[in-house]
mmCIF file of C-alpha atoms in Angstrom:
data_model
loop_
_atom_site.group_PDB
_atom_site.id
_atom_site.type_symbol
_atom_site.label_atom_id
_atom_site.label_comp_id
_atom_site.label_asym_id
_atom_site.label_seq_id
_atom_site.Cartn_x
_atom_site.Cartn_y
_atom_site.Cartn_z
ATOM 1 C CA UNK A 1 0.000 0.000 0.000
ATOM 2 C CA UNK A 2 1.337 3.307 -0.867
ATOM 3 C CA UNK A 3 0.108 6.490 1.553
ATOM 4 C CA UNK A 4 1.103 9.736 0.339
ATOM 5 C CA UNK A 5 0.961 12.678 2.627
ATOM 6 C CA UNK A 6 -0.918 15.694 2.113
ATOM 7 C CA UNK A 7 -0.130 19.499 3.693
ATOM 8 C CA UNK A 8 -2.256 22.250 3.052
ATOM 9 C CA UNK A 9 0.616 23.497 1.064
ATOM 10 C CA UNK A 10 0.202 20.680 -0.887
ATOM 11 C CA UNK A 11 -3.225 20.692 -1.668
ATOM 12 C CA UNK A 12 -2.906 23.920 -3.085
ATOM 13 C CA UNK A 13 0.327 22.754 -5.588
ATOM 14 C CA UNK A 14 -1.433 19.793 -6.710
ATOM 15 C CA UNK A 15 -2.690 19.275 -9.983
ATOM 16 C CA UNK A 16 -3.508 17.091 -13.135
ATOM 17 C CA UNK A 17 -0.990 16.868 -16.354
ATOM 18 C CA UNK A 18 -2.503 18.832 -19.005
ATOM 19 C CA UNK A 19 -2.612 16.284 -21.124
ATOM 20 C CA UNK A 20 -1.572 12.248 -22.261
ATOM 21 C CA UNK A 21 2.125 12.327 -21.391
ATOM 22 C CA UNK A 22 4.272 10.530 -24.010
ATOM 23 C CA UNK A 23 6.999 9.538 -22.635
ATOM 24 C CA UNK A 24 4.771 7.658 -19.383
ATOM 25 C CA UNK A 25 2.690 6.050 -22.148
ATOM 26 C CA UNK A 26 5.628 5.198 -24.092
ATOM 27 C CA UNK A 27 7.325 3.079 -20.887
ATOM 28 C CA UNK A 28 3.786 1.673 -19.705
ATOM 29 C CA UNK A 29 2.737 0.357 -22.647
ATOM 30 C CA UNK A 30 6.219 -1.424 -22.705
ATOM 31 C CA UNK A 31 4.870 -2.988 -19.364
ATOM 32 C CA UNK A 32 1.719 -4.158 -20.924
ATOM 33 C CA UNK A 33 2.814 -5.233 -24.292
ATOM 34 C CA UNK A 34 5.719 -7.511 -22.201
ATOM 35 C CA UNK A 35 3.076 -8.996 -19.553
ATOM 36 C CA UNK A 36 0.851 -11.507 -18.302
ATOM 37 C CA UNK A 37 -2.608 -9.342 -19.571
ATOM 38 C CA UNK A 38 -4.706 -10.640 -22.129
ATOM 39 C CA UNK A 39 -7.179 -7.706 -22.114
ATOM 40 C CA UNK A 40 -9.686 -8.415 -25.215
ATOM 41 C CA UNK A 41 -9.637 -4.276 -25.541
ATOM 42 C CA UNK A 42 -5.438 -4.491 -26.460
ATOM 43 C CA UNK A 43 -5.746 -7.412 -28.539
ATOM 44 C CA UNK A 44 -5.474 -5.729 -31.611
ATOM 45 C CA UNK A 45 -2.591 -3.506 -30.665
ATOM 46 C CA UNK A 46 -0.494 -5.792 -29.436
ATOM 47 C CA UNK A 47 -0.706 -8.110 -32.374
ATOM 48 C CA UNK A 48 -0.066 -5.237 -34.441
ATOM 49 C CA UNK A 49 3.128 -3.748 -31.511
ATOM 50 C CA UNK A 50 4.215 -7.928 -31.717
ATOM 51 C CA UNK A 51 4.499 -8.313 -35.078
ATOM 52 C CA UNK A 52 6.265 -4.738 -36.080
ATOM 53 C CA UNK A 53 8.862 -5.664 -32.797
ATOM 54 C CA UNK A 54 9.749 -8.803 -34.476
ATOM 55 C CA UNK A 55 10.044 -6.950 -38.318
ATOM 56 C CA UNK A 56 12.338 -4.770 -35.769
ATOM 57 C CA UNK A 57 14.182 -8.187 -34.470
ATOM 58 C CA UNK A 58 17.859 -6.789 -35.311
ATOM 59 C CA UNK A 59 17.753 -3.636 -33.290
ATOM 60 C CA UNK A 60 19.965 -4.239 -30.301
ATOM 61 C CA UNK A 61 18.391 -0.980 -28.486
ATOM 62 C CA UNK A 62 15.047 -1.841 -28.869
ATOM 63 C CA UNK A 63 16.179 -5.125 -26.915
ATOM 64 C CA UNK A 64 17.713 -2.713 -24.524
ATOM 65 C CA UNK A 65 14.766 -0.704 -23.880
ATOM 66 C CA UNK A 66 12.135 -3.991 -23.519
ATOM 67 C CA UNK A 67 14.729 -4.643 -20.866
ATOM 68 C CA UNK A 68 14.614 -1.725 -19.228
ATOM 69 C CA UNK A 69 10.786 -2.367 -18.896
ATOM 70 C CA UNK A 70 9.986 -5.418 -17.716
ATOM 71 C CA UNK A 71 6.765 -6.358 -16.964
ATOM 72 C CA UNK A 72 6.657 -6.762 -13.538
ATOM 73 C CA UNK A 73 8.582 -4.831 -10.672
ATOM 74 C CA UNK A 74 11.006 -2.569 -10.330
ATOM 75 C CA UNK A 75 11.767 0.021 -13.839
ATOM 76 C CA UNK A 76 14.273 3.076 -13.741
ATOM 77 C CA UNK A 77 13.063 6.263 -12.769
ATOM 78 C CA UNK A 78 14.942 8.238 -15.221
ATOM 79 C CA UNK A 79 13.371 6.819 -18.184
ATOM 80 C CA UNK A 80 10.262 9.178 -17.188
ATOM 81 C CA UNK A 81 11.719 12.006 -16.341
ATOM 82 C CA UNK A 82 9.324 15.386 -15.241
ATOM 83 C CA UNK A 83 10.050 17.624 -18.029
ATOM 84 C CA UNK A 84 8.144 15.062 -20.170
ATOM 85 C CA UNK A 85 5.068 17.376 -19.237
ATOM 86 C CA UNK A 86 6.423 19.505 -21.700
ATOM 87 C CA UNK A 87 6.109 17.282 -24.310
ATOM 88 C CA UNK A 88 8.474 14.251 -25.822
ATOM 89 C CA UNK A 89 11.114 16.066 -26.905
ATOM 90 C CA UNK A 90 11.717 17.803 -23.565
ATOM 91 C CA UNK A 91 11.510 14.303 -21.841
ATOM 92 C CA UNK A 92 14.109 12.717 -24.456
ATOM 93 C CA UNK A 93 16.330 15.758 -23.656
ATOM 94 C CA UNK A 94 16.364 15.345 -19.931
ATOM 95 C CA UNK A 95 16.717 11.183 -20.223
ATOM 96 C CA UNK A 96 19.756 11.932 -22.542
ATOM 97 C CA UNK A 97 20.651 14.302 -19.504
ATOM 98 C CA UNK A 98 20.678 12.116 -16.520
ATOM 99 C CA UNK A 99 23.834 12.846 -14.253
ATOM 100 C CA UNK A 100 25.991 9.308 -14.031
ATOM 101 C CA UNK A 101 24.843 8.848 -10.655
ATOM 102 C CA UNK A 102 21.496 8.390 -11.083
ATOM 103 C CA UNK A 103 21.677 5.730 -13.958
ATOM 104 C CA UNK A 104 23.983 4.083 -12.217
ATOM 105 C CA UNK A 105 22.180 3.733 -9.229
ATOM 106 C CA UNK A 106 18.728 2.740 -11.137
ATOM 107 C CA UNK A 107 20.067 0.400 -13.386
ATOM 108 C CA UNK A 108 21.922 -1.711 -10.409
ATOM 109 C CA UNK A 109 18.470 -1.500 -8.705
ATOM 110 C CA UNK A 110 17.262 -2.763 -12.035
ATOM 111 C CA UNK A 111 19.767 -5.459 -12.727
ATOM 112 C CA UNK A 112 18.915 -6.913 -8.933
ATOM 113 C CA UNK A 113 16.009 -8.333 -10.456
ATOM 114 C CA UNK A 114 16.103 -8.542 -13.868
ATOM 115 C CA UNK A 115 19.051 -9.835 -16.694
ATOM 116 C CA UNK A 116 20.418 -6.838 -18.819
ATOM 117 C CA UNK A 117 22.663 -7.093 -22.041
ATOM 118 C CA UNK A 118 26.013 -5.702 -22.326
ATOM 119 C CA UNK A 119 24.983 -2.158 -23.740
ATOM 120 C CA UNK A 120 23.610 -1.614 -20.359
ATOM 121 C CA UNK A 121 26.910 -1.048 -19.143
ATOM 122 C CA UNK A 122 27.815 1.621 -21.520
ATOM 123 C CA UNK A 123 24.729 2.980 -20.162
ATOM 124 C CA UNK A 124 25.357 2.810 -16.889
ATOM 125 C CA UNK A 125 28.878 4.694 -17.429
ATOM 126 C CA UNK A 126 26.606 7.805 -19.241
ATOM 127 C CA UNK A 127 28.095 7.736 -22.544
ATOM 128 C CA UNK A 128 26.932 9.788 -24.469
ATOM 129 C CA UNK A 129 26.615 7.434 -27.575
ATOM 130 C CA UNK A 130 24.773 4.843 -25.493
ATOM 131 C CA UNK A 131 22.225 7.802 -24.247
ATOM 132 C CA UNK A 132 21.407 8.941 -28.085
ATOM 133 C CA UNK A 133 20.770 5.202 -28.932
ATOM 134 C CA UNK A 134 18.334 4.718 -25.626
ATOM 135 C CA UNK A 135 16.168 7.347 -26.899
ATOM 136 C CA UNK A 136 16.954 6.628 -30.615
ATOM 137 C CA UNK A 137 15.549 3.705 -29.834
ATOM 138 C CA UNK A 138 12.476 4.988 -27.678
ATOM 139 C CA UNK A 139 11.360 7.217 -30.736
ATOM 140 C CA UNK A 140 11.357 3.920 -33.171
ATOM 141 C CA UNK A 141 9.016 2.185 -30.659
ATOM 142 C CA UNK A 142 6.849 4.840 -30.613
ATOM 143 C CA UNK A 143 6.275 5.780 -33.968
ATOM 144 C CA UNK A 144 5.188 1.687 -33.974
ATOM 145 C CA UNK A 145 2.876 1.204 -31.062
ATOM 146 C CA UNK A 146 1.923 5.039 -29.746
ATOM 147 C CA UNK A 147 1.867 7.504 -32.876
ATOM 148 C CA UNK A 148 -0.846 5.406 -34.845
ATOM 149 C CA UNK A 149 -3.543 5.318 -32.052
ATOM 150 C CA UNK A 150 -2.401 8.427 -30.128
ATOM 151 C CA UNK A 151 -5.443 10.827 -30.775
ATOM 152 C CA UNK A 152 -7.471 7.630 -29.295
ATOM 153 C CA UNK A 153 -4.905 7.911 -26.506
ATOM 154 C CA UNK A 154 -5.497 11.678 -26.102
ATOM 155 C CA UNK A 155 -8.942 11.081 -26.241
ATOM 156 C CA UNK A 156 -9.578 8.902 -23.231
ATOM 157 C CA UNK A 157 -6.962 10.620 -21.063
ATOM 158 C CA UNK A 158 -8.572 14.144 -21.883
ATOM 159 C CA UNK A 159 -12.181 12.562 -21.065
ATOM 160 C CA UNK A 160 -10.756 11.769 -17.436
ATOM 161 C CA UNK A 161 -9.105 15.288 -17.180
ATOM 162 C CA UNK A 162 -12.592 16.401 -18.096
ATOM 163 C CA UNK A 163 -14.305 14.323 -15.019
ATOM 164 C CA UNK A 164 -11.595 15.542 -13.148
ATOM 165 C CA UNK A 165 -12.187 19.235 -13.303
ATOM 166 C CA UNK A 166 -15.850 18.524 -12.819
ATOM 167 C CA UNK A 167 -15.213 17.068 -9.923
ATOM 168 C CA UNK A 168 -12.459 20.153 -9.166
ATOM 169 C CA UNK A 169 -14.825 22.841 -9.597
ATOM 170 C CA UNK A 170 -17.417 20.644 -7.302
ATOM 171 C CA UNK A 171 -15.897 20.252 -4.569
ATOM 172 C CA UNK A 172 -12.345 21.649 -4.282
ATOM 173 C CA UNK A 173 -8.884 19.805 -4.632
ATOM 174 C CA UNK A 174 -10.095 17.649 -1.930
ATOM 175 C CA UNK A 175 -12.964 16.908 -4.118
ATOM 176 C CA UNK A 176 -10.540 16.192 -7.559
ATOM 177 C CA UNK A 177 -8.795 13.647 -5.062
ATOM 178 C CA UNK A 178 -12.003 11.838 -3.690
ATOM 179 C CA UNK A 179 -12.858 11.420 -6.956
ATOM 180 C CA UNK A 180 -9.800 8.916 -7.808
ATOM 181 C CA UNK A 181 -11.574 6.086 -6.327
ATOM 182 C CA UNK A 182 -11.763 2.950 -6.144
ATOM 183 C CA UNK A 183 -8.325 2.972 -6.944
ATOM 184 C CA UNK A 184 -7.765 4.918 -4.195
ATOM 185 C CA UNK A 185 -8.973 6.847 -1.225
ATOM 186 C CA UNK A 186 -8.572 9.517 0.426
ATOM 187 C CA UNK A 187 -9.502 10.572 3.779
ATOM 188 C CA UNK A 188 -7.911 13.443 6.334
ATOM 189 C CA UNK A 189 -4.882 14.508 4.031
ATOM 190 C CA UNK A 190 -3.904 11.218 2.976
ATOM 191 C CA UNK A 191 -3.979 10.105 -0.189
ATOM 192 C CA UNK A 192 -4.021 5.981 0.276
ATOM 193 C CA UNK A 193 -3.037 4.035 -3.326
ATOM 194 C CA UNK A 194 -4.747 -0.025 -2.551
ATOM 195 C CA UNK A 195 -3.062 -2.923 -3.991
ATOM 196 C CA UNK A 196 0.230 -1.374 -4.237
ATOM 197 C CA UNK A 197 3.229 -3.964 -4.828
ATOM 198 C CA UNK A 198 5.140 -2.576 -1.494
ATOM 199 C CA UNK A 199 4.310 -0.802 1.531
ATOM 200 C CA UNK A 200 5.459 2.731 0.962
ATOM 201 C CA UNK A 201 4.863 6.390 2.632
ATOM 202 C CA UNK A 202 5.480 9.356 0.208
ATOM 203 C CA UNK A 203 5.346 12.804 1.952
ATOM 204 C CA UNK A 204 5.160 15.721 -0.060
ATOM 205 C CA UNK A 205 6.798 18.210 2.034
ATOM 206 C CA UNK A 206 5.095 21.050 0.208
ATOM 207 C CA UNK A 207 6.003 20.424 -3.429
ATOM 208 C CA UNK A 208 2.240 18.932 -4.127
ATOM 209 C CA UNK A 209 1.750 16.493 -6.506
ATOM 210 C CA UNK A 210 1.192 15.978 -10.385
ATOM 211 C CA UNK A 211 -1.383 13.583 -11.134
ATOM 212 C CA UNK A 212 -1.006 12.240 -14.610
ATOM 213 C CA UNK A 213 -3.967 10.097 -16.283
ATOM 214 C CA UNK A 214 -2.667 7.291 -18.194
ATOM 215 C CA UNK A 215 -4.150 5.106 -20.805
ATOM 216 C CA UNK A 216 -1.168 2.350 -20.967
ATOM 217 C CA UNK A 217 -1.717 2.206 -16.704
ATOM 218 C CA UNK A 218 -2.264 -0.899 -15.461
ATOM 219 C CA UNK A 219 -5.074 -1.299 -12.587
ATOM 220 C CA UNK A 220 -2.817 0.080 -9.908
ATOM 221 C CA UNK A 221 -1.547 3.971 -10.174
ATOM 222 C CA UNK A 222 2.335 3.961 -10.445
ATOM 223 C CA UNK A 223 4.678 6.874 -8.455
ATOM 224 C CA UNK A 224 8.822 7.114 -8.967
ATOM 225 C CA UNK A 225 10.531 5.457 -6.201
ATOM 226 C CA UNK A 226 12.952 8.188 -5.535
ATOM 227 C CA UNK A 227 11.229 9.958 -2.482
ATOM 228 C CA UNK A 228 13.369 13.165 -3.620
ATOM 229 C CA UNK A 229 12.088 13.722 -7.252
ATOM 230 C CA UNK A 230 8.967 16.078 -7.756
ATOM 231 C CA UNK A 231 6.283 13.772 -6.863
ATOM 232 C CA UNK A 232 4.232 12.125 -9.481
ATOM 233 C CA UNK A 233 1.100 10.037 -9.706
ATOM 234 C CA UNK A 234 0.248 8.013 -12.760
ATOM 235 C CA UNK A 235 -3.004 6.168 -12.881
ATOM 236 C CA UNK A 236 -4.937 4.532 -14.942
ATOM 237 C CA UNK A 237 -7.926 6.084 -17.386
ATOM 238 C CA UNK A 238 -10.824 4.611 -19.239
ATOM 239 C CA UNK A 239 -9.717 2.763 -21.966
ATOM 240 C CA UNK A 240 -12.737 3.484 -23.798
ATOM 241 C CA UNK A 241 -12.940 0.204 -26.243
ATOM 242 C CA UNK A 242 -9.045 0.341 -26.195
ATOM 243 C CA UNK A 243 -7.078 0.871 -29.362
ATOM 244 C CA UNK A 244 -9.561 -1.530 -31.863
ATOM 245 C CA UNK A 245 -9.511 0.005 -35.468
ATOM 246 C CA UNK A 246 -12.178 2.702 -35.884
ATOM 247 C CA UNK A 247 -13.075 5.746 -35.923
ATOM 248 C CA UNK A 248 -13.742 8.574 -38.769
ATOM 249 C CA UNK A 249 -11.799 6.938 -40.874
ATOM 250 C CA UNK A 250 -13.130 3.208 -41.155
ATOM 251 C CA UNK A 251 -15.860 1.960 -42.975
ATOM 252 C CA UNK A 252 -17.697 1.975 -40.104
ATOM 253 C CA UNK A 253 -16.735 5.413 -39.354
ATOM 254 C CA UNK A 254 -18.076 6.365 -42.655
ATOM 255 C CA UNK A 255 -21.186 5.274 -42.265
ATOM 256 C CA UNK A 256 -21.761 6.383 -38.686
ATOM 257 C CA UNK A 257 -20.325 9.895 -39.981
ATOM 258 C CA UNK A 258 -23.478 10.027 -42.428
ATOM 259 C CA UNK A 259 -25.720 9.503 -39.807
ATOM 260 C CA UNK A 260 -24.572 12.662 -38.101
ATOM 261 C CA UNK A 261 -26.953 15.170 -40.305
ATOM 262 C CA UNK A 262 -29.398 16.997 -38.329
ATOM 263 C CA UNK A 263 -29.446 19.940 -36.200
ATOM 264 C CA UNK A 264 -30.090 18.216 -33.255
ATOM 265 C CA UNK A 265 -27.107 15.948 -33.358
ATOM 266 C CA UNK A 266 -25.260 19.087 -34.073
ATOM 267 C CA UNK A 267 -25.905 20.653 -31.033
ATOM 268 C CA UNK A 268 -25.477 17.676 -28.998
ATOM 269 C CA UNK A 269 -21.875 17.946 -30.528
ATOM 270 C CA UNK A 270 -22.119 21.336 -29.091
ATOM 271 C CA UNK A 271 -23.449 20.798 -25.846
ATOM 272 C CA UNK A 272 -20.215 18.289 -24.924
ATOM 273 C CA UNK A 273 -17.808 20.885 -25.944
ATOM 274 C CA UNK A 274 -17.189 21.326 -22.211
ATOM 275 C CA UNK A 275 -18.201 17.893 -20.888
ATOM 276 C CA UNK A 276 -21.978 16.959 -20.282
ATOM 277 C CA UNK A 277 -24.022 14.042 -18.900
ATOM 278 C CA UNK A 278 -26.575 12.728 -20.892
ATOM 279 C CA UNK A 279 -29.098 14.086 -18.475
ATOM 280 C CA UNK A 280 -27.893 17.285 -18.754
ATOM 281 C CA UNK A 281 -27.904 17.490 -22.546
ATOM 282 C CA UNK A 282 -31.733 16.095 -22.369
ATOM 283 C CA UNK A 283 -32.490 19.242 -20.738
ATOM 284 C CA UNK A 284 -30.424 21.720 -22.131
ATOM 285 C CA UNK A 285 -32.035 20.450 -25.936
ATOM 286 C CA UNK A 286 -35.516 19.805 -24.482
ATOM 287 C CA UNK A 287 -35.335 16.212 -25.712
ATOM 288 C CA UNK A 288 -35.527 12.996 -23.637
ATOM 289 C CA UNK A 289 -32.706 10.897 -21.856
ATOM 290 C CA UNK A 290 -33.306 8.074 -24.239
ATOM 291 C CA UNK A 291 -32.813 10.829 -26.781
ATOM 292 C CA UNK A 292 -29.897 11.982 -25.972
ATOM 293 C CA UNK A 293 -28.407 8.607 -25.108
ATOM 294 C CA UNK A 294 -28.825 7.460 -29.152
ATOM 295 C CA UNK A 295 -27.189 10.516 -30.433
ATOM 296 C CA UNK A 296 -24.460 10.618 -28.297
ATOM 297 C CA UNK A 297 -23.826 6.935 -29.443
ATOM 298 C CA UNK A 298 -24.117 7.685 -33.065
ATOM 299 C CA UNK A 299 -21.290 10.084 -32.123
ATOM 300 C CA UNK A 300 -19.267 8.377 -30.500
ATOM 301 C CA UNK A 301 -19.404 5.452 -33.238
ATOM 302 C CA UNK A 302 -18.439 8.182 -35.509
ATOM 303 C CA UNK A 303 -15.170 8.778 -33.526
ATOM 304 C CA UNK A 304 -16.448 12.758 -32.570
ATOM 305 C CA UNK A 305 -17.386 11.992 -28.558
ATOM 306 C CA UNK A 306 -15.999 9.527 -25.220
ATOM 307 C CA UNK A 307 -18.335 8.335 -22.984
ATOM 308 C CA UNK A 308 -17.541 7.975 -19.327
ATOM 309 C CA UNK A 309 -19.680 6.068 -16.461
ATOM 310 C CA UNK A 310 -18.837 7.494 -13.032
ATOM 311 C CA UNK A 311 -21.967 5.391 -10.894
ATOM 312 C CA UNK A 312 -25.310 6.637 -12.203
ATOM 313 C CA UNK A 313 -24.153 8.960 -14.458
ATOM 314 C CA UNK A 314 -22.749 8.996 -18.189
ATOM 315 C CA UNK A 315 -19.876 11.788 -19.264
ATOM 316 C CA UNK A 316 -19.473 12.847 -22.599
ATOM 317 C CA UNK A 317 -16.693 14.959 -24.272
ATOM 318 C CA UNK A 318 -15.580 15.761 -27.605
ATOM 319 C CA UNK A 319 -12.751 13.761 -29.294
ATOM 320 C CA UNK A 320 -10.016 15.489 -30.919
ATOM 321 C CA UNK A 321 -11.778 15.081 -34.299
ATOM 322 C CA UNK A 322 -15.239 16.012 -32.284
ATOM 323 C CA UNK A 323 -13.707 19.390 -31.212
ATOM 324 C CA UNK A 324 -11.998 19.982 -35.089
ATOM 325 C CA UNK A 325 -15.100 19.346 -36.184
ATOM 326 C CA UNK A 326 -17.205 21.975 -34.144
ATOM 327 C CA UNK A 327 -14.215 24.772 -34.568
ATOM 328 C CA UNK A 328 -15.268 23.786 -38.203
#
């Protein structure tokens, strides 16, 4: 179990990444493409990651970086470092950037539990050549298994950032943290992660923490080991059907995007520009629940809204595509 400490300080400082951060989905879905998991929802992808990994068979530091990232356990902090909130090539600068001591000291954490090849070394020593092929090597995995599905990717994490500020603006910071359950709870300025691998305690100390959403998460949020690093949060999202072909651009795409004429599908398009339940579009349209229920499911076929179910109640914001497609 992990409990992370809250002071008022740090209530204040915390907050949610502003969007999917590519470098954490980059080394988590390294985790999941490498495990146990048959979830019906990756199928697809991992096929698809499989088969281009073993076209990419040759590549001694793509080998390094699966083994960097195994499945289970223990992986180095620095390969997620917290400029990648800035985008991936701000996080590839400051992993080609690590000071000696740190790789060193992750990697023999690393090789406790897990068999490395020889490049490792290299790495370990912080050459500079062996740094340029790690992330060399991190951008040629994720043009294969992140840059084809990534506005799906941006589309479920920014649906939870959505729910998230709803629940912000409800009821406070305290009320964006109480709404992370079941995953985890939080009572009297602790935040308490359940099912964590180890028992841990992670106090803040005033710097607050960065909650980043994650579609490549696993069932249990994931935090840096290094107490002294800014403190970070990474848990899981919606998956939202997971990464099956679709969208605007299938067949079926097609023909769910010429079911979208009509005013009043229009302005339900509209209506979810900012995040809506279906209950609330029923009465902002003056139409029924049932209503607004089919046309938000002709639109999200279509690829142009997510769905979310928080208990009794259905979320639904605008892909990427959805919002192009009302600026249009």
């Amino acid at each position: 179990m992990l409990k992370i400490y809250f002071s008022g300080e740090d209530i204040l400082r915390t907050r949610v990444a502003p969007g999917a951060d590519p470098v954490w989905e980059l080394v988590l879905s390294l985790h999941l493409l490498q495990g146990r998991s048959r979830d019906p929802l990756m199928a697809n992808w991992r096929r698809s990651v499989a088969q281009g990994l073993r076209q990419e068979s040759a590549s001694e530091r793509l080998r390094l970086l699966l083994a960097l990232n195994p499945p289970r356990g223990y992986f180095p902090d620095f390969l997620t470092p917290y400029q990648s909130v800035d985008g991936f090539e701000a996080g590839l600068d400051a992993v080609r950037g690590t000071p000696i001591p740190l790789l060193q000291r992750d990697l023999t954490l690393l090789a406790a539990g897990t068999t490395l090849p020889e490049t490792a070394s290299a790495l370990a020593r912080g050459e500079p050549e062996a740094l340029r092929q790690l992330t060399a090597a991190m951008e040629q995995y994720r043009s294969l298994a992140i840059n084809p599905y990534w506005a799906r990717i941006q589309a479920a994490v920014e649906a939870d950032r959505t729910r998230r500020a709803r629940a912000l603006l409800d009821g406070g910071v305290e009320g964006l943290l109480g709404s992370l359950r079941p995953a985890m709870r939080w009572e009297s300025g602790m935040l308490e992660v359940r099912d964590y691998p180890d028992s841990r305690e992670l106090h803040l100390d005033g710097r607050g923490l960065l909650l980043v959403p994650s579609f490549f998460c696993a069932r249990t949020p994931v935090a840096l080991l290094d107490p002294a690093l800014p403190p970070v949060l990474v848990y899981p999202v919606d998956r939202l059907g997971g990464l099956e072909p679709g969208g605007a651009g299938s067949a079926a795409g097609r023909e769910a995007l010429a079911a979208l004429l009509g005013r009043t599908r229009a302005a339900v398009l509209e209506a979810s520009d900012d995040g809506c339940t279906t209950g609330e579009m029923a009465r902002r349209l003056r139409i029924s629940p049932a209503a607004a229920s089919q046309h938000a499911t002709v639109l999200r076929n279509a690829g142009l809204l997510v769905s979310q179910r928080d208990r009794n109640t259905v979320l639904h914001t605008l892909t990427p595509l959805g919002r192009a497609m009302l600026d249009a």
